[in-house]
mmCIF file of C-alpha atoms in Angstrom:
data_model
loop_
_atom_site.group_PDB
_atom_site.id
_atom_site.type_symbol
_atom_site.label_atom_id
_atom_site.label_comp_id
_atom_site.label_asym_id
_atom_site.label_seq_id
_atom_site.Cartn_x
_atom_site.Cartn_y
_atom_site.Cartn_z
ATOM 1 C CA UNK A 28 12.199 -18.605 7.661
ATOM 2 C CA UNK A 29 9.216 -17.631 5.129
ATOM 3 C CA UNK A 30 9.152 -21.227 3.785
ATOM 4 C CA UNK A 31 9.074 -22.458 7.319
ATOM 5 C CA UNK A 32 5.306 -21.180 6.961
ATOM 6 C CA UNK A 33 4.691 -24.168 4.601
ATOM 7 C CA UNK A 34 4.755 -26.146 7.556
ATOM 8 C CA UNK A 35 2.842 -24.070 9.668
ATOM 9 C CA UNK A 36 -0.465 -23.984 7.035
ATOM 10 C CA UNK A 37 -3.943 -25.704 7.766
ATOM 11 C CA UNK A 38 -3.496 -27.917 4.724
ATOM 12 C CA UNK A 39 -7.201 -29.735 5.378
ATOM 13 C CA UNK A 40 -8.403 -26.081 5.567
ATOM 14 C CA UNK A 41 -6.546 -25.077 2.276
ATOM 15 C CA UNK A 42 -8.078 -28.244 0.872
ATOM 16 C CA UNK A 43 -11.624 -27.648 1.737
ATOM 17 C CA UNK A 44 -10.922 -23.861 0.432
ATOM 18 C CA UNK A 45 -10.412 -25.322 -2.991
ATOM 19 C CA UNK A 46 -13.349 -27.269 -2.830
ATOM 20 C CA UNK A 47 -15.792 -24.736 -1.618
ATOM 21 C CA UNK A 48 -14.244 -22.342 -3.822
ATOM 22 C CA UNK A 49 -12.786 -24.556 -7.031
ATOM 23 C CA UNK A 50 -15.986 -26.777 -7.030
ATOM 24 C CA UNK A 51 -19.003 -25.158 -5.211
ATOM 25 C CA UNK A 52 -18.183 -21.328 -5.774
ATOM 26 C CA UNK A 53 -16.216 -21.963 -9.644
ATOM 27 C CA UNK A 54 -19.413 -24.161 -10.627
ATOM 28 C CA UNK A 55 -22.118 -21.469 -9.525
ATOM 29 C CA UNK A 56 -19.846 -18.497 -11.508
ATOM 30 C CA UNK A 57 -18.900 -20.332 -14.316
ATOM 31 C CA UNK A 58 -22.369 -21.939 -14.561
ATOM 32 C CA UNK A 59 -25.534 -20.668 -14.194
ATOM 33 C CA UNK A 60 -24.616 -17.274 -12.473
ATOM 34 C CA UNK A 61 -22.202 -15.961 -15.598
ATOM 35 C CA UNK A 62 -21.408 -19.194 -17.904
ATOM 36 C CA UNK A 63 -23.327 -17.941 -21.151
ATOM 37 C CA UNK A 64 -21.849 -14.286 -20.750
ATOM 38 C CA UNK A 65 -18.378 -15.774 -20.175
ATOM 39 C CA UNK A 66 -18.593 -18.759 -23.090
ATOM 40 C CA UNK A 67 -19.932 -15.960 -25.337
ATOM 41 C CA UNK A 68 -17.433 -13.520 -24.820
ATOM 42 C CA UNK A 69 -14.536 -15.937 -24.909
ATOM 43 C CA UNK A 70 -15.963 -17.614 -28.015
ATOM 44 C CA UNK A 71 -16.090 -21.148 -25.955
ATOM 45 C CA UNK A 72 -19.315 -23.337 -26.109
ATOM 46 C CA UNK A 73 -21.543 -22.973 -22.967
ATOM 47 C CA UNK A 74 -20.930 -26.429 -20.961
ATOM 48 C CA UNK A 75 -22.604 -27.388 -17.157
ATOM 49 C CA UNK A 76 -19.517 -30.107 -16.889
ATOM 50 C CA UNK A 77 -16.032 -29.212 -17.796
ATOM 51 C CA UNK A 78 -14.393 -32.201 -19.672
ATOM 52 C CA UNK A 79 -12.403 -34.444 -16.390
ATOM 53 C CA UNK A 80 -9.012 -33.417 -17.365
ATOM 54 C CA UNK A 81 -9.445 -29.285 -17.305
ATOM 55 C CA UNK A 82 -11.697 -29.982 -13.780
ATOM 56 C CA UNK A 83 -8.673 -32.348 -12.283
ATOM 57 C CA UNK A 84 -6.586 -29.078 -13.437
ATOM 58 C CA UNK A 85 -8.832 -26.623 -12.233
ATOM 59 C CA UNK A 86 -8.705 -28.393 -8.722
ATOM 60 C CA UNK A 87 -5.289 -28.528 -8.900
ATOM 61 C CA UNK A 88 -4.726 -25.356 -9.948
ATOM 62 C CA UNK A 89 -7.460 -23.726 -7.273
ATOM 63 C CA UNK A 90 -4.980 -25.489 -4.372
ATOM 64 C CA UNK A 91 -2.117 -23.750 -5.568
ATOM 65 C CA UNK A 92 -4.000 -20.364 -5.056
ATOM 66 C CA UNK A 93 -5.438 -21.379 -1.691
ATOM 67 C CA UNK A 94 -1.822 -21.958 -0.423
ATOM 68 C CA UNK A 95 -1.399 -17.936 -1.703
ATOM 69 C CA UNK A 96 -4.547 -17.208 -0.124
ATOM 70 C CA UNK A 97 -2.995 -19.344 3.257
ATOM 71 C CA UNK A 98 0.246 -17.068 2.223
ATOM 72 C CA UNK A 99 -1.751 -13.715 2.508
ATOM 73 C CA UNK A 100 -3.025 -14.598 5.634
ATOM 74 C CA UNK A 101 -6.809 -16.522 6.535
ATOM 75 C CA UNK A 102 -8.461 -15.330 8.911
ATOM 76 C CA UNK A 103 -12.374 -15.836 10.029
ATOM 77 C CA UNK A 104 -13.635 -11.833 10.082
ATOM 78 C CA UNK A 105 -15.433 -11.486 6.876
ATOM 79 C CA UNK A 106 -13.978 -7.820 6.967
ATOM 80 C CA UNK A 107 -10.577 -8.790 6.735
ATOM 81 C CA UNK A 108 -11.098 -11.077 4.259
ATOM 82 C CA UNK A 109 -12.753 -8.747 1.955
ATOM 83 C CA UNK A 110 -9.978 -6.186 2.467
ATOM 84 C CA UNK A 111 -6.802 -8.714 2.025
ATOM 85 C CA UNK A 112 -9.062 -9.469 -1.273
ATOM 86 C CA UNK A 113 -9.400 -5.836 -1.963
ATOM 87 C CA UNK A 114 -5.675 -5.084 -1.724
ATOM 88 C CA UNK A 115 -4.437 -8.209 -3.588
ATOM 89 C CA UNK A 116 -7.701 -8.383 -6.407
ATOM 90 C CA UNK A 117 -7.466 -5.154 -6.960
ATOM 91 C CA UNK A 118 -3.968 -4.256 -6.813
ATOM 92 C CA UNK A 119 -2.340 -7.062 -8.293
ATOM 93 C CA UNK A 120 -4.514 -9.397 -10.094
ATOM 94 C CA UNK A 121 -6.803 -6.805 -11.543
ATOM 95 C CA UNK A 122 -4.263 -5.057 -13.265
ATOM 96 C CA UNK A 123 -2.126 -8.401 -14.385
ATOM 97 C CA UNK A 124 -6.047 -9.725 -15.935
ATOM 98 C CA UNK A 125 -6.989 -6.251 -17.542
ATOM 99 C CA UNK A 126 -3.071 -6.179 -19.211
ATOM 100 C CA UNK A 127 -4.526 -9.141 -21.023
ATOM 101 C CA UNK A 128 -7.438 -7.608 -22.253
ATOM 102 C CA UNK A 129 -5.533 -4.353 -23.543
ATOM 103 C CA UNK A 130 -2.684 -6.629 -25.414
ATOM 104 C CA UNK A 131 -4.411 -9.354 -26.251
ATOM 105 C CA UNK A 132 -7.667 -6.886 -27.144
ATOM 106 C CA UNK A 133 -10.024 -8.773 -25.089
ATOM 107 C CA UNK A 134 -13.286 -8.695 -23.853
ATOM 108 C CA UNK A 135 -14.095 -6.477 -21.148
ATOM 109 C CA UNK A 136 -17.031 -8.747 -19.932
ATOM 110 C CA UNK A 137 -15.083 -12.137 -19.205
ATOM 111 C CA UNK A 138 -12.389 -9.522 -17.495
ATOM 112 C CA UNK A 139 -14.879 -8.367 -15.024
ATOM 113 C CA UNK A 140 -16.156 -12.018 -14.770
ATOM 114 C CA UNK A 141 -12.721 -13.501 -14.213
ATOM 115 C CA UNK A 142 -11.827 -10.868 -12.021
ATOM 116 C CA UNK A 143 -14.796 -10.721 -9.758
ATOM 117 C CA UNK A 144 -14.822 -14.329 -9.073
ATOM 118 C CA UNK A 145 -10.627 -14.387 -8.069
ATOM 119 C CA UNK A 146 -11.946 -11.108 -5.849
ATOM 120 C CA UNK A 147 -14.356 -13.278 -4.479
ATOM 121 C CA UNK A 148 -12.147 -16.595 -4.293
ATOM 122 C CA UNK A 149 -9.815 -14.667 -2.374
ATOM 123 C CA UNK A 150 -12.353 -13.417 -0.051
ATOM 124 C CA UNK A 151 -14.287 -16.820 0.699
ATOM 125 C CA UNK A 152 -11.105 -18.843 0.441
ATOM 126 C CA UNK A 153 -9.219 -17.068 3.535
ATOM 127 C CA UNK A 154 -12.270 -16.694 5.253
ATOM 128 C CA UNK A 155 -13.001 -20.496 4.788
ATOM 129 C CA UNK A 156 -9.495 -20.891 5.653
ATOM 130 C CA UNK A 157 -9.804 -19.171 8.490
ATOM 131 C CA UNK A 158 -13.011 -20.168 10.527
ATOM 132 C CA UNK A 159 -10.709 -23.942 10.050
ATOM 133 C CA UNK A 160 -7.580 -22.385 11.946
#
């Protein structure tokens, strides 16, 4: 029964999720928005254009979550969206991402970079996701 839902999913609207969110959204973050904060603090050169192989992963990768945003439940009220982001961000991946930074001694900044933008992928993905359905 619960992998019955594969079936059931929007897969054009999980597909255009990872765009918007892999390509459009990831770009903006990654790029001009936080890119210099995040290459600093994770000793990485600043780059506009990932090299072809770590994008095709990155899309790949950024489907895989839109299925467990599809999973979670998409829906098209922006309040929803932001809450089912809330719950799982915050809950799961937020602690998971700062266990990194404690172990591995990381940097706080490209924590609350990576983390805000899964909050937000989350958010925009099942909303995206949702106004599709």
């Amino acid at each position: 029964a619960y992998f019955d839902r594969l079936g059931e999913m929007d897969w054009l609207a999980i597909l255009v999720a990872t765009l918007v969110v892999g390509v459009v959204l990831g770009t903006l973050f990654y790029g001009p928005v936080f890119g210099k904060k995040w290459a600093a603090g994770t000793g990485q050169p600043y780059t506009i254009k990932p090299p072809t192989n770590q994008l095709i992963w990155g899309v790949i990768i950024g489907f895989l979550f839109q299925i467990g945003v599809a999973f979670l439940g998409a829906t098209d009220d922006v309040e929803h969206s932001l809450v089912t982001a809330l719950v799982f961000g915050v809950f799961i991946l937020g602690p998971v991402l700062y266990g990194r930074v404690v172990w591995t001694k990381g940097n706080r900044t490209v924590f609350f970079i990576d983390f805000t933008y899964l909050f937000l992928a989350i958010a925009v993905g099942g909303y995206v996701q949702g106004l599709m359905a």
